[in-house]
PDB file of C-alpha atoms in Angstrom:
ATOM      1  CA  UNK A   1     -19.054 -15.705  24.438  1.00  0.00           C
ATOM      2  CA  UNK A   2     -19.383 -12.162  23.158  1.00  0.00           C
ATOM      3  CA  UNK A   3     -18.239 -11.453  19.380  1.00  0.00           C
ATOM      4  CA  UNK A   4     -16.532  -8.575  17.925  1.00  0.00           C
ATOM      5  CA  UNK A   5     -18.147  -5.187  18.982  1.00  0.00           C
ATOM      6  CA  UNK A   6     -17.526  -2.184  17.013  1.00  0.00           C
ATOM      7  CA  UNK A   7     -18.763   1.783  17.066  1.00  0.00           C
ATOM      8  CA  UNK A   8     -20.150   3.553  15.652  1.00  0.00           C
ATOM      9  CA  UNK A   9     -22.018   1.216  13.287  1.00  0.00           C
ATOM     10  CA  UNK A  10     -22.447   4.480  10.442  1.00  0.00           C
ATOM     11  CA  UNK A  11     -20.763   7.929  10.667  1.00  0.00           C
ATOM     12  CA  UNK A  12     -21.475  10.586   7.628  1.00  0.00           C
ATOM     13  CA  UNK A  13     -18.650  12.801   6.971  1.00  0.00           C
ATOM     14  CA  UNK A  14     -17.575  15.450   4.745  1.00  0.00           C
ATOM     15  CA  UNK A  15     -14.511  15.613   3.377  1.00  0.00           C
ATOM     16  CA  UNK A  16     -11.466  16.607   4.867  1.00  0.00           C
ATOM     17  CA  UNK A  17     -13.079  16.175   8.329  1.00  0.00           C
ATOM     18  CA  UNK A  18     -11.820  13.158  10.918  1.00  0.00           C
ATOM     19  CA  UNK A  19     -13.299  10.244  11.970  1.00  0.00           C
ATOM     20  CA  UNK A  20     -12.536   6.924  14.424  1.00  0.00           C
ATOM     21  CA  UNK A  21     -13.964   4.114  14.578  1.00  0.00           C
ATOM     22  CA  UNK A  22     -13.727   1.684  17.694  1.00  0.00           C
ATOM     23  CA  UNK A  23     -13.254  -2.202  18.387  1.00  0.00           C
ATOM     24  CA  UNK A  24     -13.931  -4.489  20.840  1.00  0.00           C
ATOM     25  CA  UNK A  25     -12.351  -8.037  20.438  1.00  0.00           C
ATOM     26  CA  UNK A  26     -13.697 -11.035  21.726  1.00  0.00           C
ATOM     27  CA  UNK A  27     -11.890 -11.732  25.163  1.00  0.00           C
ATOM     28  CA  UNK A  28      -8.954 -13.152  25.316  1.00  0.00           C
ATOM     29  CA  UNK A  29      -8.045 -13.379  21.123  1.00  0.00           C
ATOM     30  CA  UNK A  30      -3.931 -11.896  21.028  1.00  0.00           C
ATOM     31  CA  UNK A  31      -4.782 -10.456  17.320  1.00  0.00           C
ATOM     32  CA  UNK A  32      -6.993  -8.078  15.843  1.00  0.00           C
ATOM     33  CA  UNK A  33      -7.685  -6.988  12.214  1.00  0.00           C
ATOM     34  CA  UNK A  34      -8.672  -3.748  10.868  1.00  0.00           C
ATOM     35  CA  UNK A  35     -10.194  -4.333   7.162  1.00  0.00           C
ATOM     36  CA  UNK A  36     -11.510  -1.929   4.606  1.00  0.00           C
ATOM     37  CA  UNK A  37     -14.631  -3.252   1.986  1.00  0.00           C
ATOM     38  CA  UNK A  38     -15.760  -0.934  -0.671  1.00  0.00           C
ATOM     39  CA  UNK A  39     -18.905  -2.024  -2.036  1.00  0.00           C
ATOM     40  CA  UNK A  40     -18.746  -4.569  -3.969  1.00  0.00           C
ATOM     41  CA  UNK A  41     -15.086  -5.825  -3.061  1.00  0.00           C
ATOM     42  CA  UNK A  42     -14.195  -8.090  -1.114  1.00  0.00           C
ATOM     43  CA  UNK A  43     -12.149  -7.155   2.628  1.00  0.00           C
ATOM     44  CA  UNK A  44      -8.981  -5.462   2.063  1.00  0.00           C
ATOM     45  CA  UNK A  45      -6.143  -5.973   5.339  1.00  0.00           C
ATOM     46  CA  UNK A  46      -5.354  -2.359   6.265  1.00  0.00           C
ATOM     47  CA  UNK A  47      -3.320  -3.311   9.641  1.00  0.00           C
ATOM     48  CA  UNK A  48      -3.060  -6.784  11.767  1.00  0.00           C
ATOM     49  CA  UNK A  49      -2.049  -6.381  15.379  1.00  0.00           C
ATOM     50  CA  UNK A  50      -0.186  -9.419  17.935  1.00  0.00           C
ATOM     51  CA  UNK A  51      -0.987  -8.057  21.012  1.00  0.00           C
ATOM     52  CA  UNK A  52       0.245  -4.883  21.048  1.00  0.00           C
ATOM     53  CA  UNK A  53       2.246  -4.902  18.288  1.00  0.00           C
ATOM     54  CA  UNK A  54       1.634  -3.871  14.864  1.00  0.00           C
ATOM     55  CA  UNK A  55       2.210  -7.218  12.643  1.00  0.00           C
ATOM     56  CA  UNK A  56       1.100  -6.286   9.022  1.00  0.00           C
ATOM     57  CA  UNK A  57       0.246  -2.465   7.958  1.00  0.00           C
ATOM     58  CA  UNK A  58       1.658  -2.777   4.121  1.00  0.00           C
ATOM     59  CA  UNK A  59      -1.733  -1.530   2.897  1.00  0.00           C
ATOM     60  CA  UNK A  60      -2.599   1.114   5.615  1.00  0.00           C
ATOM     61  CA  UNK A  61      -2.432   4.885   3.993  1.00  0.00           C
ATOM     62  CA  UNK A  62      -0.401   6.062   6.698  1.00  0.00           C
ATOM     63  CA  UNK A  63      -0.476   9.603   5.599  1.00  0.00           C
ATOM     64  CA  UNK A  64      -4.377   9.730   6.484  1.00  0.00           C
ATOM     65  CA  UNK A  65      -4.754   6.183   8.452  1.00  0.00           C
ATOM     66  CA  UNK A  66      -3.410   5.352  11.962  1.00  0.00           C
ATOM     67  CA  UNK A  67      -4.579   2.665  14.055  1.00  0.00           C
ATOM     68  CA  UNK A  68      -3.150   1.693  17.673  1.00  0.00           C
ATOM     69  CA  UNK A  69      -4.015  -1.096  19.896  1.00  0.00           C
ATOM     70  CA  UNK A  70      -3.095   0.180  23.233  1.00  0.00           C
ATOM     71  CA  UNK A  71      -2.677  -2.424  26.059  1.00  0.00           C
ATOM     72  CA  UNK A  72      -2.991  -5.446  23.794  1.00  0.00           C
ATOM     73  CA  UNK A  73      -7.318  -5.015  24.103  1.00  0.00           C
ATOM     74  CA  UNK A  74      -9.620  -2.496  22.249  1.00  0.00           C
ATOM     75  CA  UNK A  75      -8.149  -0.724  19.136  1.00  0.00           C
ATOM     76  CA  UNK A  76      -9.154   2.260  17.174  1.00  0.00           C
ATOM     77  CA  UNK A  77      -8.978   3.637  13.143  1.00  0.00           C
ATOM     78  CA  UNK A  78      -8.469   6.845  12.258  1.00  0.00           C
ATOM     79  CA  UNK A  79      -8.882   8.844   9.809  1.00  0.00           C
ATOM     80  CA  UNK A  80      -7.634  12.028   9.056  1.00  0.00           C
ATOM     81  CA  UNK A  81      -8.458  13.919   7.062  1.00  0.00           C
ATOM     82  CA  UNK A  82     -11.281  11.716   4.755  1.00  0.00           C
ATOM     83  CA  UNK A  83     -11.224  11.500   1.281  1.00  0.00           C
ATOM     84  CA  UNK A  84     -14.675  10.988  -0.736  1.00  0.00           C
ATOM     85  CA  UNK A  85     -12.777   7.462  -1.751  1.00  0.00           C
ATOM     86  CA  UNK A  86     -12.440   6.464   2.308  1.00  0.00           C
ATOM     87  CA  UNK A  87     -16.020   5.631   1.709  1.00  0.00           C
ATOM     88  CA  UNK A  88     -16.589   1.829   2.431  1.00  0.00           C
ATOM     89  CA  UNK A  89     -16.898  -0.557   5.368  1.00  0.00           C
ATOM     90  CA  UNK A  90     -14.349  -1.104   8.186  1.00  0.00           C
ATOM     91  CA  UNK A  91     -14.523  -4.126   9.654  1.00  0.00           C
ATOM     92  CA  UNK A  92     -12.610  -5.239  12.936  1.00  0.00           C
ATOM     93  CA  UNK A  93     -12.002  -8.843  13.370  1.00  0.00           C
ATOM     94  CA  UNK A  94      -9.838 -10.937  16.059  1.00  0.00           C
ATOM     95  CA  UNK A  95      -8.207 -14.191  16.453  1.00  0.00           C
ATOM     96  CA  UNK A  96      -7.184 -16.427  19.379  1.00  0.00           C
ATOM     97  CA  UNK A  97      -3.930 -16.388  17.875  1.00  0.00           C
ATOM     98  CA  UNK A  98      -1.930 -15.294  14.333  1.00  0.00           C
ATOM     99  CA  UNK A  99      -3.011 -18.060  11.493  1.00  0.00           C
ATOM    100  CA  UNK A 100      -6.522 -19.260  13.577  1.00  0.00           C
ATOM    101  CA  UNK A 101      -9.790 -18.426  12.347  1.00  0.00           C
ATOM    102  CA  UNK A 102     -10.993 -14.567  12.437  1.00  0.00           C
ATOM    103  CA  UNK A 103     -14.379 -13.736  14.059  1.00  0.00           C
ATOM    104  CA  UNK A 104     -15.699 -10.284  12.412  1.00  0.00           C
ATOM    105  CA  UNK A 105     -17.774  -7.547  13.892  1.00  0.00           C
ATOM    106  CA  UNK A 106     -20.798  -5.712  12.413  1.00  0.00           C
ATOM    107  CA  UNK A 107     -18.766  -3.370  10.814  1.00  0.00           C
ATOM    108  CA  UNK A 108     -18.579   0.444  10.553  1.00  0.00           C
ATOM    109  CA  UNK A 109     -20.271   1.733   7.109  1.00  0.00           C
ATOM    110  CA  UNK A 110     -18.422   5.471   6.818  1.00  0.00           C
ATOM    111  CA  UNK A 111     -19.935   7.915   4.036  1.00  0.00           C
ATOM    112  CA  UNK A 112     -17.729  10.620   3.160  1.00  0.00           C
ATOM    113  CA  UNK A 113     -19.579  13.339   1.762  1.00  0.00           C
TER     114      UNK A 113
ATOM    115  CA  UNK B   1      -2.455  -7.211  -4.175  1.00  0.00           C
ATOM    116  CA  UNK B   2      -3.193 -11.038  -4.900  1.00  0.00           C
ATOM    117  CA  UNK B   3      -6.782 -11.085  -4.429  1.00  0.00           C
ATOM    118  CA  UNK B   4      -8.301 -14.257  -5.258  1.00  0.00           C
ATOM    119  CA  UNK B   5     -11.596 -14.282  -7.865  1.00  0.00           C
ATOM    120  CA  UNK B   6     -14.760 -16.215  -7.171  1.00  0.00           C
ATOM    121  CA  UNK B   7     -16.913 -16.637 -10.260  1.00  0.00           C
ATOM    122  CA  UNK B   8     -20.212 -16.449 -10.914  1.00  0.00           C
ATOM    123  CA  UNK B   9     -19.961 -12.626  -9.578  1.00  0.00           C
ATOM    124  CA  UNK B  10     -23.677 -13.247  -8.930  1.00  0.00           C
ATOM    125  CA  UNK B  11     -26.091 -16.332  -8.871  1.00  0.00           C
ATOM    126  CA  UNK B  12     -29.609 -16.639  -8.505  1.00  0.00           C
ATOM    127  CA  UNK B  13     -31.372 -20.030  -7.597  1.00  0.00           C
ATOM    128  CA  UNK B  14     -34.594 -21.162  -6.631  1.00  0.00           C
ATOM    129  CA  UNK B  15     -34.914 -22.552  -3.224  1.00  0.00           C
ATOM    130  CA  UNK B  16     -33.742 -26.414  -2.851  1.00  0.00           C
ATOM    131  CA  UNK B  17     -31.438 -26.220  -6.044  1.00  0.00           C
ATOM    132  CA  UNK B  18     -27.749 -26.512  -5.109  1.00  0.00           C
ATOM    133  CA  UNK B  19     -25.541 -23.594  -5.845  1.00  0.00           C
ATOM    134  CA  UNK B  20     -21.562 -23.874  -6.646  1.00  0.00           C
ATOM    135  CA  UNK B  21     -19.512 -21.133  -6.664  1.00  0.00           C
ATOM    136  CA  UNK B  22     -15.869 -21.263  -7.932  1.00  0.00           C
ATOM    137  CA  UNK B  23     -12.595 -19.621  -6.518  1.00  0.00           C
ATOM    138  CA  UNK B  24      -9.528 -18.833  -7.977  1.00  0.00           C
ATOM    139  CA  UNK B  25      -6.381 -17.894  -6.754  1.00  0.00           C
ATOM    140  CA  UNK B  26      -2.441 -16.854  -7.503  1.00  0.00           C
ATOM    141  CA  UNK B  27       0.158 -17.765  -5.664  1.00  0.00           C
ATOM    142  CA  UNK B  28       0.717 -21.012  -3.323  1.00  0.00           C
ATOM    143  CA  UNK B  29      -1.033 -21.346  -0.138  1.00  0.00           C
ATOM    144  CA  UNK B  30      -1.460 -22.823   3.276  1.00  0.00           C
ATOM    145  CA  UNK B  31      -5.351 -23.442   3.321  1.00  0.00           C
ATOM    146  CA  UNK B  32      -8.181 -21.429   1.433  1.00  0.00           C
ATOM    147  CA  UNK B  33     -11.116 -20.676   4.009  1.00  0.00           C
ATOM    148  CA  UNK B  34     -14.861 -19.967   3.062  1.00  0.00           C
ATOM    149  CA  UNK B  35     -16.504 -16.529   4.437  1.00  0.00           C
ATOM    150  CA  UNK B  36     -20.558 -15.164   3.947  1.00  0.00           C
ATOM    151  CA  UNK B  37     -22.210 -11.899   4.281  1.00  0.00           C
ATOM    152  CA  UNK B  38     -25.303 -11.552   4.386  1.00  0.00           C
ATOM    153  CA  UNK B  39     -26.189  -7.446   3.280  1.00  0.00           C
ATOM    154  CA  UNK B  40     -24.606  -4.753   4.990  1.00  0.00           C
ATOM    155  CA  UNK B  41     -23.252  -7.290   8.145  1.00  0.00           C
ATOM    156  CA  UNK B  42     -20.050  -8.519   9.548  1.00  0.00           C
ATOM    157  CA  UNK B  43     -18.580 -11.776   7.615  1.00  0.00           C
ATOM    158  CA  UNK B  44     -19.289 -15.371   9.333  1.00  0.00           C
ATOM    159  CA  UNK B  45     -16.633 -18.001   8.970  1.00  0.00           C
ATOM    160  CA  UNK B  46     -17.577 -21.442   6.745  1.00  0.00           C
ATOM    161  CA  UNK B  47     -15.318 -23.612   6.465  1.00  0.00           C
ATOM    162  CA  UNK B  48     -11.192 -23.970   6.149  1.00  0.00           C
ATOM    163  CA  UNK B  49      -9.675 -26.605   4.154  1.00  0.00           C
ATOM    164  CA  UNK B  50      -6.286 -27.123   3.836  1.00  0.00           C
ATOM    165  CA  UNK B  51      -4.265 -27.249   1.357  1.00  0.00           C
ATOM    166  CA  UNK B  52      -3.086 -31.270   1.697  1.00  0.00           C
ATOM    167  CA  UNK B  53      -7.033 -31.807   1.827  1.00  0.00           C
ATOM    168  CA  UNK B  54      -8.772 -32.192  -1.212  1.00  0.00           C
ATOM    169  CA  UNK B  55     -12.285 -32.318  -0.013  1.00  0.00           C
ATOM    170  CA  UNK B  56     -14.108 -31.504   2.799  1.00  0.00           C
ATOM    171  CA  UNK B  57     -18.048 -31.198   4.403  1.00  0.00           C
ATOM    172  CA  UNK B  58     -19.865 -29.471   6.620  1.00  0.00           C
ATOM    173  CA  UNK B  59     -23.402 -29.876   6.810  1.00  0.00           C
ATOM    174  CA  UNK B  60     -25.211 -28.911   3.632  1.00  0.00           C
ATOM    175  CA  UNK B  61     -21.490 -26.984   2.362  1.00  0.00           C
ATOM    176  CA  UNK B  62     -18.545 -29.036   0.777  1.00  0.00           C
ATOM    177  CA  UNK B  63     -15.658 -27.457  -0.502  1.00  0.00           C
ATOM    178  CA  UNK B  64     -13.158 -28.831  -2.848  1.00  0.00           C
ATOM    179  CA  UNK B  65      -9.657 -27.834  -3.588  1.00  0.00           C
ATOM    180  CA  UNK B  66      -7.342 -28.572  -6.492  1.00  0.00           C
ATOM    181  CA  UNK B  67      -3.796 -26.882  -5.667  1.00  0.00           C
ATOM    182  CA  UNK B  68      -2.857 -28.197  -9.155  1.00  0.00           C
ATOM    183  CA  UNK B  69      -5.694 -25.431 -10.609  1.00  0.00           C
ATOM    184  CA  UNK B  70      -5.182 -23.446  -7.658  1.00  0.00           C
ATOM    185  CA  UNK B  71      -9.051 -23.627  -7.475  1.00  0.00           C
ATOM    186  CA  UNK B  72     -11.640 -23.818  -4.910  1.00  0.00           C
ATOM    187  CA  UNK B  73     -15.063 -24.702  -4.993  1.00  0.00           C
ATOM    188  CA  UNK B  74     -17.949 -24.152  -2.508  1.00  0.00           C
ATOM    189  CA  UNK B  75     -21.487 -26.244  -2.824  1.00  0.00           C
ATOM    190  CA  UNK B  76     -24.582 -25.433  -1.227  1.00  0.00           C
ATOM    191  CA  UNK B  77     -26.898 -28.050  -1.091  1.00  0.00           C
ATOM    192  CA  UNK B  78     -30.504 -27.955  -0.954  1.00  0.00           C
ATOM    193  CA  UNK B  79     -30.142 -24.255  -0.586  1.00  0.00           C
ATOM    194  CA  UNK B  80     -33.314 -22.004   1.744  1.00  0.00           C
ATOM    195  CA  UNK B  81     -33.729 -18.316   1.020  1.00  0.00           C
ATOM    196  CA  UNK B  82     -31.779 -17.834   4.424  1.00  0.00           C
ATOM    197  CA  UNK B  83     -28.551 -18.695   2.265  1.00  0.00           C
ATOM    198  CA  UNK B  84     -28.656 -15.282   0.385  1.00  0.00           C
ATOM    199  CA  UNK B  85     -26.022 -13.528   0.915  1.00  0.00           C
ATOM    200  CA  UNK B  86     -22.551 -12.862  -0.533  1.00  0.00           C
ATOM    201  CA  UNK B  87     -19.991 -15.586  -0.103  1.00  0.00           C
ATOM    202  CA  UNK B  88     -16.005 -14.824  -0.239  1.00  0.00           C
ATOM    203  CA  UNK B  89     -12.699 -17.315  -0.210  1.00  0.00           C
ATOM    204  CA  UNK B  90      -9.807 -16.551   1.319  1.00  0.00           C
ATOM    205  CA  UNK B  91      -6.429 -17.323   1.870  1.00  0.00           C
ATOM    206  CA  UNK B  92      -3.630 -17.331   3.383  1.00  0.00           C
ATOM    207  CA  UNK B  93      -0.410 -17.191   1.363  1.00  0.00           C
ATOM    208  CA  UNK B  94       2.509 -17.808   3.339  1.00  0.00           C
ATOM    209  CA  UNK B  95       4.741 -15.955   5.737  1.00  0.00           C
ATOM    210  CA  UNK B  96       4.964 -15.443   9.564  1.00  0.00           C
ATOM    211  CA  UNK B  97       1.837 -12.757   9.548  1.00  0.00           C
ATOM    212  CA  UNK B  98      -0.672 -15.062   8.025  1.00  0.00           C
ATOM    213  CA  UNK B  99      -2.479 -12.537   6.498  1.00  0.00           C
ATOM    214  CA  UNK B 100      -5.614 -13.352   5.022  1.00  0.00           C
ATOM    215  CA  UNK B 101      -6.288 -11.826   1.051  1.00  0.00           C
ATOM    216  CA  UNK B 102     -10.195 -12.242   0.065  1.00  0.00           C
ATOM    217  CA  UNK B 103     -11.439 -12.925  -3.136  1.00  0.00           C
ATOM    218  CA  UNK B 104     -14.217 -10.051  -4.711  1.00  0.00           C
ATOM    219  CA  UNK B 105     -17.159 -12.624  -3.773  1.00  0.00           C
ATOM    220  CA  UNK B 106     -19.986 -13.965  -5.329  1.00  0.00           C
ATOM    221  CA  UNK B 107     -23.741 -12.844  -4.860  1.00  0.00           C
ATOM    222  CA  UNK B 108     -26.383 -15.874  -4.018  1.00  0.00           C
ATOM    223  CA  UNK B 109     -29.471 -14.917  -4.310  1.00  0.00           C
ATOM    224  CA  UNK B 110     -32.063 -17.644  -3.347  1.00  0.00           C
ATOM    225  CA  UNK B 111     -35.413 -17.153  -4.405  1.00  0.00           C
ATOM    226  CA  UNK B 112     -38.744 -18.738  -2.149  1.00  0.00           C
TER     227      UNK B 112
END
């Protein structure tokens, strides 16, 4: 089956401009995962997503973050506007269900100049 | 947040020595899980054990867990250059969302 698919795979930015970032899950998988890695770190949970429905977005910055997961399928990241800290790796991930093993994309490596 | 910590932060090994890498970790759990990355990619899924098991193996990889310690290890046996790459626990800690809180990883480098 096809894994996690996720665009653009870099994106160079200068600050205060906006960027998104899209995800395909693998077909069928009910959850989704948007994470953030700085280098170095290990994956940090910025928003989980049942369907449709946002499940967990305690560590989202929601005054420069958003995320939506329209029709239960693809999702997309935003941010606006960047911050020279925003610089890491976003990684999308999905799961047949909540709790079941997560399958990760390629990942999105975003420099914010 | 309650990240977990591996520890060595970094290990380098020549190829066909076994590498272990240690896990630690805060707060109860349901079963710690095994992740690697190799540079600048997506993470793979190892191995899960759970947290009534106290061993487990999967081809050349065991992992061991001691919820007493609240300690993981991971074992690479025999290890090939193709195992460098960074290698990350995780766990989840309870609650309906099952989110899943990474430890900062360990670097394996495996030298030919």
């Amino acid at each position: 089956e096809a894994g996690v698919a996720q665009s653009p795979r870099y994106k160079i930015i200068e600050k205060r401009q906006s960027v998104a970032f899209w995800c395909n899950p693998i077909s069928g998988h009910a959850t989704l995962y948007w994470y953030q890695q700085i280098l170095g770190q290990g994956p940090k949970l910025l928003i989980q997503f049942q369907n449709n429905g946002v499940v967990d977005d305690s560590q989202l910055p929601k005054d420069r973050f958003s995320a939506e997961r329209l029709k239960g399928v693809d999702s997309t990241l935003k941010i606006q506007p960047a911050k020279l800290e925003d610089s890491a790796m976003y990684l999308c991930a999905s799961s047949r269900d909540l709790g079941e093993t997560q399958y990760f994309g390629p990942g999105t490596r975003l420099l914010v100049l | 947040s309650q990240q977990g910590e591996e520890d060595p932060q970094a290990l380098s090994i020549q190829e066909g020595e076994n590498a272990t890498m240690n896990c630690s970790y805060k707060t109860s759990i349901n079963n710690l899980q095994w992740y690697r990355q190799n540079s600048g990619r997506g993470l793979v899924h190892l191995i899960l054990i759970r947290s009534n098991e106290r061993e487990k193996h999967s081809g050349r990889l065991r992992v061991t867990l001691d919820t007493s310690k609240k300690s993981s290890s991971l074992l690479i046996t025999a290890s090939r250059a193709a195992d460098t790459a960074s290698y990350f626990c995780a766990y989840f800690s309870g609650g309906s969302n099952y989110k899943l809180t990474f430890g900062k990883g360990t670097l394996l480098t495996v030298n030919p």
